[in-house]
XYZ file of C-alpha atoms in Angstrom:
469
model
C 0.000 0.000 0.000
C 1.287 3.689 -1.220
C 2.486 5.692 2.001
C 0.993 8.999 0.228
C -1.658 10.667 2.120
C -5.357 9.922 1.105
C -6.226 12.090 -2.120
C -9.265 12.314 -4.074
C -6.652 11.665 -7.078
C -5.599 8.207 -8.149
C -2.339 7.441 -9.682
C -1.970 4.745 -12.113
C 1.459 2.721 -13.195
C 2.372 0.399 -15.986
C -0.328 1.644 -18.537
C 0.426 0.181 -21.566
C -0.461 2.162 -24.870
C -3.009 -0.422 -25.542
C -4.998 0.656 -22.420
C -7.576 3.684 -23.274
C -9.331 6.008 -20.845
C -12.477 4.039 -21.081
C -10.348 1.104 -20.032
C -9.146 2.594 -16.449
C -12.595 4.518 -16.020
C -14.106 1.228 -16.032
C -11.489 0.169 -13.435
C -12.637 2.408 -10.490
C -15.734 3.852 -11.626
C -17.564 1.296 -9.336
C -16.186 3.310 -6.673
C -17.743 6.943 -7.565
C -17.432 9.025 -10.325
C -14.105 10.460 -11.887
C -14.113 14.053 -12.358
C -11.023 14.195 -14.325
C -8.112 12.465 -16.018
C -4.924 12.940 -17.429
C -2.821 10.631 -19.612
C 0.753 10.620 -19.277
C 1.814 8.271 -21.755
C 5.241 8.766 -22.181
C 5.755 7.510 -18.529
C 2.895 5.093 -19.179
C 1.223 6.172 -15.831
C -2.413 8.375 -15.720
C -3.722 10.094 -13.118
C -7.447 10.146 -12.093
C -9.494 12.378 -9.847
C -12.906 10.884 -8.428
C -15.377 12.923 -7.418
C -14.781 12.929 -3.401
C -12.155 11.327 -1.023
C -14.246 8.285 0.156
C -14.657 7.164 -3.331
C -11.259 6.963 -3.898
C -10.319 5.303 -0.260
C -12.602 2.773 -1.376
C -11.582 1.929 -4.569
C -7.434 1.578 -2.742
C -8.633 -0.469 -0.193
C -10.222 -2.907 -2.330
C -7.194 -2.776 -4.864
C -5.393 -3.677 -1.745
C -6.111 -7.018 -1.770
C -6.886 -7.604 -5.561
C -4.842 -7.393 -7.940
C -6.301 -4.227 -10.532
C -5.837 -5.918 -14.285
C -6.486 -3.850 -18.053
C -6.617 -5.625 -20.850
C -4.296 -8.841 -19.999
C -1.878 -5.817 -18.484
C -1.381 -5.546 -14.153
C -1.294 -1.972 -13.123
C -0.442 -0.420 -9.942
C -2.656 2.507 -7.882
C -1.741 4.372 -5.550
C -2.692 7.888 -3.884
C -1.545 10.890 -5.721
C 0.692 13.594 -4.439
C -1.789 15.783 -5.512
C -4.614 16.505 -4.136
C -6.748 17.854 -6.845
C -6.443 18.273 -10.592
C -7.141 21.514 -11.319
C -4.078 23.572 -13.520
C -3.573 23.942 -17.222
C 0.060 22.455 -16.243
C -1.065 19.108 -15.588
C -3.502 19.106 -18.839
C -0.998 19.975 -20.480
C 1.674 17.293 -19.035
C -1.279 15.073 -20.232
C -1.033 16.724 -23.863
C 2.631 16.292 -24.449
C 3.286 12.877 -23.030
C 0.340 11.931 -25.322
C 2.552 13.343 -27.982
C 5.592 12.054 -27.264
C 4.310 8.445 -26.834
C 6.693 5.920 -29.315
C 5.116 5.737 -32.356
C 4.517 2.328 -34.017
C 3.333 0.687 -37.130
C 0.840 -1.405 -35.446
C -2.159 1.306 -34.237
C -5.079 -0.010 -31.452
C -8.503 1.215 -32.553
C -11.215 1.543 -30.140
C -14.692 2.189 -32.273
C -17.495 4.179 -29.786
C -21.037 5.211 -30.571
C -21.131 1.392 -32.767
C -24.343 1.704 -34.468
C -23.286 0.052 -38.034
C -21.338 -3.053 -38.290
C -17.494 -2.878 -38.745
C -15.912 -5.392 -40.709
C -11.960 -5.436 -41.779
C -12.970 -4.093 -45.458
C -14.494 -1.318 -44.060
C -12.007 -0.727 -41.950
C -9.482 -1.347 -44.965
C -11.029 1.754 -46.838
C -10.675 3.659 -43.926
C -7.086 3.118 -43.195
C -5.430 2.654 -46.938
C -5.459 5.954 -48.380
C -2.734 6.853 -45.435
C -0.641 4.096 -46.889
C -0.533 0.049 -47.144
C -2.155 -2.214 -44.625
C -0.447 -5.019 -44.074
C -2.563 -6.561 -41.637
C -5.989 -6.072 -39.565
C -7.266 -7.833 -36.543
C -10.986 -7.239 -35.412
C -11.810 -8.251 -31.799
C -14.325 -7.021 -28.853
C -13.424 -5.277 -26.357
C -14.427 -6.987 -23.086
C -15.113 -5.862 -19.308
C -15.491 -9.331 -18.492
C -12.938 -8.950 -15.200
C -14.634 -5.857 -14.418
C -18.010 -7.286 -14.489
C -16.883 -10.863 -12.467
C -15.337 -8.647 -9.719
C -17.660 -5.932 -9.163
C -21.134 -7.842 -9.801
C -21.640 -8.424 -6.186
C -22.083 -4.703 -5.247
C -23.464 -3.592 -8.542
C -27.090 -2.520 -8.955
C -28.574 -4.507 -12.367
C -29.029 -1.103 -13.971
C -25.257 -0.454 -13.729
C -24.871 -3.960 -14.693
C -26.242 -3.357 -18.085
C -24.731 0.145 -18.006
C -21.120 -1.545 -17.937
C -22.474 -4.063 -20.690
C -22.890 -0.897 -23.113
C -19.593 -0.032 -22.613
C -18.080 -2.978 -24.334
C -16.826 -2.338 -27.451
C -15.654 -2.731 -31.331
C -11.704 -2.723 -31.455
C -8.969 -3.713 -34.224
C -5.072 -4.223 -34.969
C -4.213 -2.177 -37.935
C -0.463 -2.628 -39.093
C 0.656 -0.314 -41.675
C 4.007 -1.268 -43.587
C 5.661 1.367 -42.343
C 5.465 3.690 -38.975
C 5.518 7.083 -41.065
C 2.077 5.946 -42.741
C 0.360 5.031 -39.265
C 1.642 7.764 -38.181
C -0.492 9.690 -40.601
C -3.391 7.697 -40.344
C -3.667 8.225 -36.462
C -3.090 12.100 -37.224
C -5.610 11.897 -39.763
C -8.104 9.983 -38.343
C -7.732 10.310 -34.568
C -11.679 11.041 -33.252
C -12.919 11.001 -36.675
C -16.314 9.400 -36.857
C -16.651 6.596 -39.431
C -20.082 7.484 -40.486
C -22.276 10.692 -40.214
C -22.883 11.053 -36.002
C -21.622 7.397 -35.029
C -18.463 4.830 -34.545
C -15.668 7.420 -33.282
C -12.167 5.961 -34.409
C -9.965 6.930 -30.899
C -6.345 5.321 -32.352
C -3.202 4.957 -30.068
C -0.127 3.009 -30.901
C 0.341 -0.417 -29.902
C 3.365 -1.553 -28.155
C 3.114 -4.951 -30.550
C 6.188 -5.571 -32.739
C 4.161 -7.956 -35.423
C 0.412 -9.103 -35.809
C -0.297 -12.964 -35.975
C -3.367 -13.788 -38.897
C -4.020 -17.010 -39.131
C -7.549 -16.494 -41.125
C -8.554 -14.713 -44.038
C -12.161 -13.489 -42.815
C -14.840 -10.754 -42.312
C -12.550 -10.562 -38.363
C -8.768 -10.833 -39.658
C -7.374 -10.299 -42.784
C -3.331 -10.476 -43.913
C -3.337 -8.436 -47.187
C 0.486 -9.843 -47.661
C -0.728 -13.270 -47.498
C -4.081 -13.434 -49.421
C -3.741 -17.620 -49.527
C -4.508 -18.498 -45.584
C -7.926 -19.927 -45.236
C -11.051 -18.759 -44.275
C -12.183 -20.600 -40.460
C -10.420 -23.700 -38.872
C -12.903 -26.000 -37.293
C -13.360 -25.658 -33.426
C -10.613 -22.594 -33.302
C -11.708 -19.035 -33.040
C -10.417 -16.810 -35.767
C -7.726 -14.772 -33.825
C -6.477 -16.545 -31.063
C -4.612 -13.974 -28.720
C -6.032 -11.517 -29.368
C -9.603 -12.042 -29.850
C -11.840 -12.225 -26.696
C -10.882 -15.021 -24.225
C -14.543 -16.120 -24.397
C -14.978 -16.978 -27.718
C -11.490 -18.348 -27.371
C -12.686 -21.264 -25.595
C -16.545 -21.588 -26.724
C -15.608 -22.924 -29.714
C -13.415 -25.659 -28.009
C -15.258 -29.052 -28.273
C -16.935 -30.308 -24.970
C -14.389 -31.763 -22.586
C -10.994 -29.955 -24.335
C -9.635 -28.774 -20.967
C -11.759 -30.662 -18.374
C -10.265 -29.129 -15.556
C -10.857 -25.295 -16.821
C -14.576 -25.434 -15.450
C -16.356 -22.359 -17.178
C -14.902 -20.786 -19.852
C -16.562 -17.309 -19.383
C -14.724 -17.309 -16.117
C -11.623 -17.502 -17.493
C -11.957 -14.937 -20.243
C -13.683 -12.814 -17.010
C -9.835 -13.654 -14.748
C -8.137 -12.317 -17.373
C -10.401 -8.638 -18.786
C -11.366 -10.238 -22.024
C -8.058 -10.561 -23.280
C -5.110 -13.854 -22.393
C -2.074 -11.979 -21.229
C 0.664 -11.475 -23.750
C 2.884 -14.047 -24.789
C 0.071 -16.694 -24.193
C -1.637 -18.164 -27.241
C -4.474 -20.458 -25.064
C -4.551 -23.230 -27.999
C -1.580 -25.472 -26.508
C -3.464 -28.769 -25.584
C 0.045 -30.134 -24.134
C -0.453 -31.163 -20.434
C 2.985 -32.259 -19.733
C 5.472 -30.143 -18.923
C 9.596 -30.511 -18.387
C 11.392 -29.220 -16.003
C 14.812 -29.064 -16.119
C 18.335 -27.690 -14.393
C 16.950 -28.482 -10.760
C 18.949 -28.636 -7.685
C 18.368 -32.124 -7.658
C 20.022 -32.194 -3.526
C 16.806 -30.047 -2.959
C 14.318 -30.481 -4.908
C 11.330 -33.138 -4.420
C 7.598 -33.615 -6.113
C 5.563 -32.028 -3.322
C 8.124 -28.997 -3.681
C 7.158 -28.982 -7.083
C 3.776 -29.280 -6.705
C 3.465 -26.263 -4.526
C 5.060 -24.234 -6.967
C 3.401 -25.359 -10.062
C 0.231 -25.573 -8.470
C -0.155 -21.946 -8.982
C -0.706 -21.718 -12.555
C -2.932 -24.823 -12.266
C -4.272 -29.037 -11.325
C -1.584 -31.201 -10.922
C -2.417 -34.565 -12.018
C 1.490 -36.410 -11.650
C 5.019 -35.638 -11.389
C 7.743 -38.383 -11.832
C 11.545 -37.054 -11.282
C 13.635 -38.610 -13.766
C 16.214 -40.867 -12.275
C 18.517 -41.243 -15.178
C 19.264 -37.428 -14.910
C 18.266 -36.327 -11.409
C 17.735 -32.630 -12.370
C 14.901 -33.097 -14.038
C 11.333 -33.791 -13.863
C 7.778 -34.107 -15.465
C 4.919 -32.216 -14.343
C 1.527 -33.384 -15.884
C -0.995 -30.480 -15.565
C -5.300 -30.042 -15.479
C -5.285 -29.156 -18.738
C -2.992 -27.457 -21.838
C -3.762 -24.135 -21.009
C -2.400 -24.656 -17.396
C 0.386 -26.055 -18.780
C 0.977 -23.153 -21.170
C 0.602 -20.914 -18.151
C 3.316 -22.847 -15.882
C 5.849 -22.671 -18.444
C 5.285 -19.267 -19.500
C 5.540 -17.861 -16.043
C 8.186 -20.178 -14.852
C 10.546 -20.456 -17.456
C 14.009 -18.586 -16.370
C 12.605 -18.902 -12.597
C 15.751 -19.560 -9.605
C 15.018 -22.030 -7.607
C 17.804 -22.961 -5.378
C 20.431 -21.129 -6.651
C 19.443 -23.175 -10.538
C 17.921 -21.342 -12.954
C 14.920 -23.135 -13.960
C 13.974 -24.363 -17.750
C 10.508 -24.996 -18.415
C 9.478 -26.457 -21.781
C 6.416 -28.699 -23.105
C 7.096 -32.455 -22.999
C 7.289 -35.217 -25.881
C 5.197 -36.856 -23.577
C 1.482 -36.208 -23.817
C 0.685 -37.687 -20.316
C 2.664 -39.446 -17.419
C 2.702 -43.206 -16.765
C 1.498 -44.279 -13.681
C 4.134 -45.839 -11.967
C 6.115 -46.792 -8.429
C 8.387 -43.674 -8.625
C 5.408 -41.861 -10.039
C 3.777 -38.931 -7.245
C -0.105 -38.797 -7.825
C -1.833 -35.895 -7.145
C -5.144 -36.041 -8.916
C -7.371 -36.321 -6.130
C -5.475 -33.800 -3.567
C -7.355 -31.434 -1.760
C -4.322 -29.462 -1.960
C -4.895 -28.635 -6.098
C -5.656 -24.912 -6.136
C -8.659 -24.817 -9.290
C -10.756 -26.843 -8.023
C -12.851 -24.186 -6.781
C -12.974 -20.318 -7.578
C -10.814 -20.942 -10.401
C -11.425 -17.838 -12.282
C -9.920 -16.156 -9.148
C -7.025 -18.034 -9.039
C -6.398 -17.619 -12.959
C -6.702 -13.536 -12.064
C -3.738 -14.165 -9.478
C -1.657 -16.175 -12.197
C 2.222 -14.044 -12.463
C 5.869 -14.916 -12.602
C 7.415 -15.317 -9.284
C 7.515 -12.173 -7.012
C 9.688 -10.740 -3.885
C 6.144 -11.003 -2.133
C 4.020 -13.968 -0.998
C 1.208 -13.703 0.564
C 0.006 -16.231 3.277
C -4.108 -17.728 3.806
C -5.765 -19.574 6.306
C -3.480 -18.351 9.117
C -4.517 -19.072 12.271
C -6.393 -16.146 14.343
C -3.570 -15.871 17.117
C -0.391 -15.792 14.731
C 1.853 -12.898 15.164
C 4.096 -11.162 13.007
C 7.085 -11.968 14.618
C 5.414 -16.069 14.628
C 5.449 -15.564 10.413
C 9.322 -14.143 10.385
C 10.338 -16.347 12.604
C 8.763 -19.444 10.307
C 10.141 -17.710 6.994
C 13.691 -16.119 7.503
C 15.208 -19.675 7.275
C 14.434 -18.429 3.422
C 16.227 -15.286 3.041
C 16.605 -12.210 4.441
C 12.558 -10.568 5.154
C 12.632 -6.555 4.575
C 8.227 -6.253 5.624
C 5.604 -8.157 6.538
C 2.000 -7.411 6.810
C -0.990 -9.231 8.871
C -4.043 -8.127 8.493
C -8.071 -9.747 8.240
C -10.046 -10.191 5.694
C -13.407 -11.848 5.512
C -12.864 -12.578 8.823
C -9.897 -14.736 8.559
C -6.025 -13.588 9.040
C -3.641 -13.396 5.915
C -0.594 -11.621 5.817
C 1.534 -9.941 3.015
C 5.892 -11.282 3.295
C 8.261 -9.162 1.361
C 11.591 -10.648 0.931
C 14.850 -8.940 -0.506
C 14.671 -11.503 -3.990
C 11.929 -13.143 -6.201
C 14.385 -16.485 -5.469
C 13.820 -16.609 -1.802
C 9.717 -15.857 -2.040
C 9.807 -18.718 -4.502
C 11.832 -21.026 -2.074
C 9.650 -19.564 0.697
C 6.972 -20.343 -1.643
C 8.071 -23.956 -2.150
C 9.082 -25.398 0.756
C 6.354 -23.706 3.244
C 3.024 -23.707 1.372
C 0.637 -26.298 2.973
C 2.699 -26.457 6.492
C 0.705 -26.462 9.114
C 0.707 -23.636 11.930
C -1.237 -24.212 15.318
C -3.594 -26.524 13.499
C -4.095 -24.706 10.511
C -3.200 -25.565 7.370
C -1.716 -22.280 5.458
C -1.928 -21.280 1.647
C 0.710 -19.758 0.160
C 0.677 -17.529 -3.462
C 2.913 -14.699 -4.942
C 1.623 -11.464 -4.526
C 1.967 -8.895 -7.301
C 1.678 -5.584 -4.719
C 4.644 -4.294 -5.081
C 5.419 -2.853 -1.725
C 3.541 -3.120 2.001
């Protein structure tokens, strides 16, 4: 939590150039309304002022505890120095980092005021008289996270409010970045037709679009011969909307995933980057363990964060290694995204998908299908939203009611040296927040103390992506 004193005005970290204003009002207007806000892109932070000081207390103290998510991206609030925004100076701070923001080939388009159907030729004919497009991706814009979190405190009118917001959106990459360039100068909060869909362009921070279709939602104008739909696969995995992502999966594709809306809710509409969600390996490899160290429950409580562990089997002709069978692919896809490069015990972990479809039940084989212990099998789309490489901070459940701080240090500096620790209660029951000096000695903490038991209760352990206490 931010050690700045409580302001009406919110500031915002780590937002990417793909995130609009729409996207953060959406992320504490549940709280109250926002008066103002300013875009600072070139630092990739905004600031935004709600209309009184309670709203904005409110909408910390819940981001206290959850982890605040646009658009596949974290971001980080905090309190503002400031205490209102009310001089030309900061509008303009707003202006010129707005300006000076990197341009890029590939621009994001959010489409408002949809009353006609956009498809990519229209969008083509838009776009091409500011130079060649090389590709165009079409996808909608979810609130899915924002909905699944806030739900429980909103009233149904606000509900279907929040639904209206959703909207159009679409990839454009231009051959060059001097010709999007001009077509975001020429087209920037243009309306499409007379009184209706508002083009509001921004650069993307993407290097290169991936088409794999040919269709009325993606089109690659340098590569007219890809085909039109592929059976069972939605046209744009990664970046189309997690939802339809998976609803076109045939029944029983990732049997441990539960509902599918869920997940596209856990992760605001969008898969995070860098993760495709159409692996359908379950096995993983794990390799370049400290094999004087390491065991399968150790691994289990590590890999258990990005998902159900069905088996793991260390390999005894080479002792540093090890198979990890996960719930489904997608968990799989998510442990070795997150983990690959990890230290664990002074070895830098490699993480890789397996030859092997499955593990053979065997002797030296660990089973864990049936453990109480596996993380997803209830609130899963929660646990999805908490998904992250490893941090400096864990953050400790089902503590029992008496612990004290100095109780938690004393059962974690055996793991490295502990700069802050935080207990506090939620829902009635006592968590705490431990900070160590390295991501390496959270993850060992991680490791070797999740599912311990203190004074009769059994304790939880999961990285925490706060970045201070």
């Amino acid at each position: 939590m931010t050690t700045e004193a409580p302001s009406k005005v919110i500031h915002v970290r780590n937002v990417g150039h793909e995130i609009s204003e729409n996207d953060l009002l959406q992320l504490v207007q549940p709280f109250g309304t926002v008066t103002k806000l300013v875009m600072l892109r070139a630092k990739n932070q905004a600031l935004l002022q709600m209309h009184d000081l309670p709203s904005a207390i409110n909408a910390l103290q819940y981001y206290t505890n959850v982890q605040p998510s646009v658009r596949g991206r974290n971001v980080y609030i905090q309190f503002s120095s400031h205490q209102e925004l009310t001089t030309m100076e900061q509008n303009a701070q707003g202006r010129k980092a707005d300006q000076d923001a990197e341009p890029n080939r590939i621009l994001l388009v959010t489409i408002h005021h949809l009353l006609y159907p956009i498809t990519v030729e229209v969008l083509h004919q838009v776009f091409s008289p500011h130079g060649y497009v090389e590709k165009i991706v079409t996808f909608q814009k979810s609130a899915g996270q924002l909905l699944q979190v806030f739900s429980f405190h909103l009233s149904l009118s606000l509900f279907h409010a929040f639904k209206v917001m959703l909207g159009f959106q679409a990839l454009i990459q231009f051959q060059s970045r001097q010709n999007a360039v001009m077509a975001r100068d020429g087209l920037q909060g243009r309306n499409i037709y007379d009184g209706c869909c508002q083009l509001d362009i921004q650069f993307s921070n993407l290097t290169e679009l991936q088409v794999n279709y040919n269709n009325e939602r993606s089109r690659d104008f340098t590569n007219p011969s890809l085909p039109s739909e592929q059976k069972g696969r939605s046209s744009q995995p990664g970046y189309s909307d997690a939802g339809g992502l998976y609803s076109l999966q045939p029944s029983g594709a990732y049997p441990q995933m539960g509902n599918a809306a869920a997940i596209a809710a856990a992760f605001g509409g969008g898969l995070p980057p860098g993760i495709s969600g159409t692996n359908e390996r379950c096995t993983v490899l794990v390799s370049n363990l400290n094999s004087d160290k390491i065991d399968e429950d150790k691994l289990f409580n590590l890999f258990s964060i990005y998902g159900n562990i069905i088996r793991i089997k260390l390999l005894r002709n080479k002792p540093d290694h090890a198979l990890v069978q996960m719930g489904d692919g997608f968990q799989a896809e998510l442990a070795v995204h997150f983990l690959k490069g990890a230290m664990l015990f002074g070895k830098r972990m490699e993480v890789n998908f397996s030859k092997f479809p499955t593990i053979t039940t065997a002797p030296d084989t660990h089973e864990y299908s049936n453990s109480n212990l596996n993380r997803f099998n209830r609130n899963a789309s929660k646990k999805y939203r908490y998904c992250c490489s490893p941090t400096k901070m864990i953050h400790l459940s089902t503590l029992p009611q008496e612990i004290t701080e100095e109780e938690i240090v004393a059962h974690f500096e055996e793991h490295g040296a502990i700069v802050n620790t935080k207990l506090f209660e939620a829902n009635g029951k006592k968590q705490a927040l431990v900070l160590f000096e390295t991501e390496e000695q959270a993850t060992e903490a991680l490791v070797c103390k999740h599912a311990i038991t203190i004074e009769g209760s059994v304790i939880r352990i999961s990285f925490s992506q706060l970045q201070s206490i």
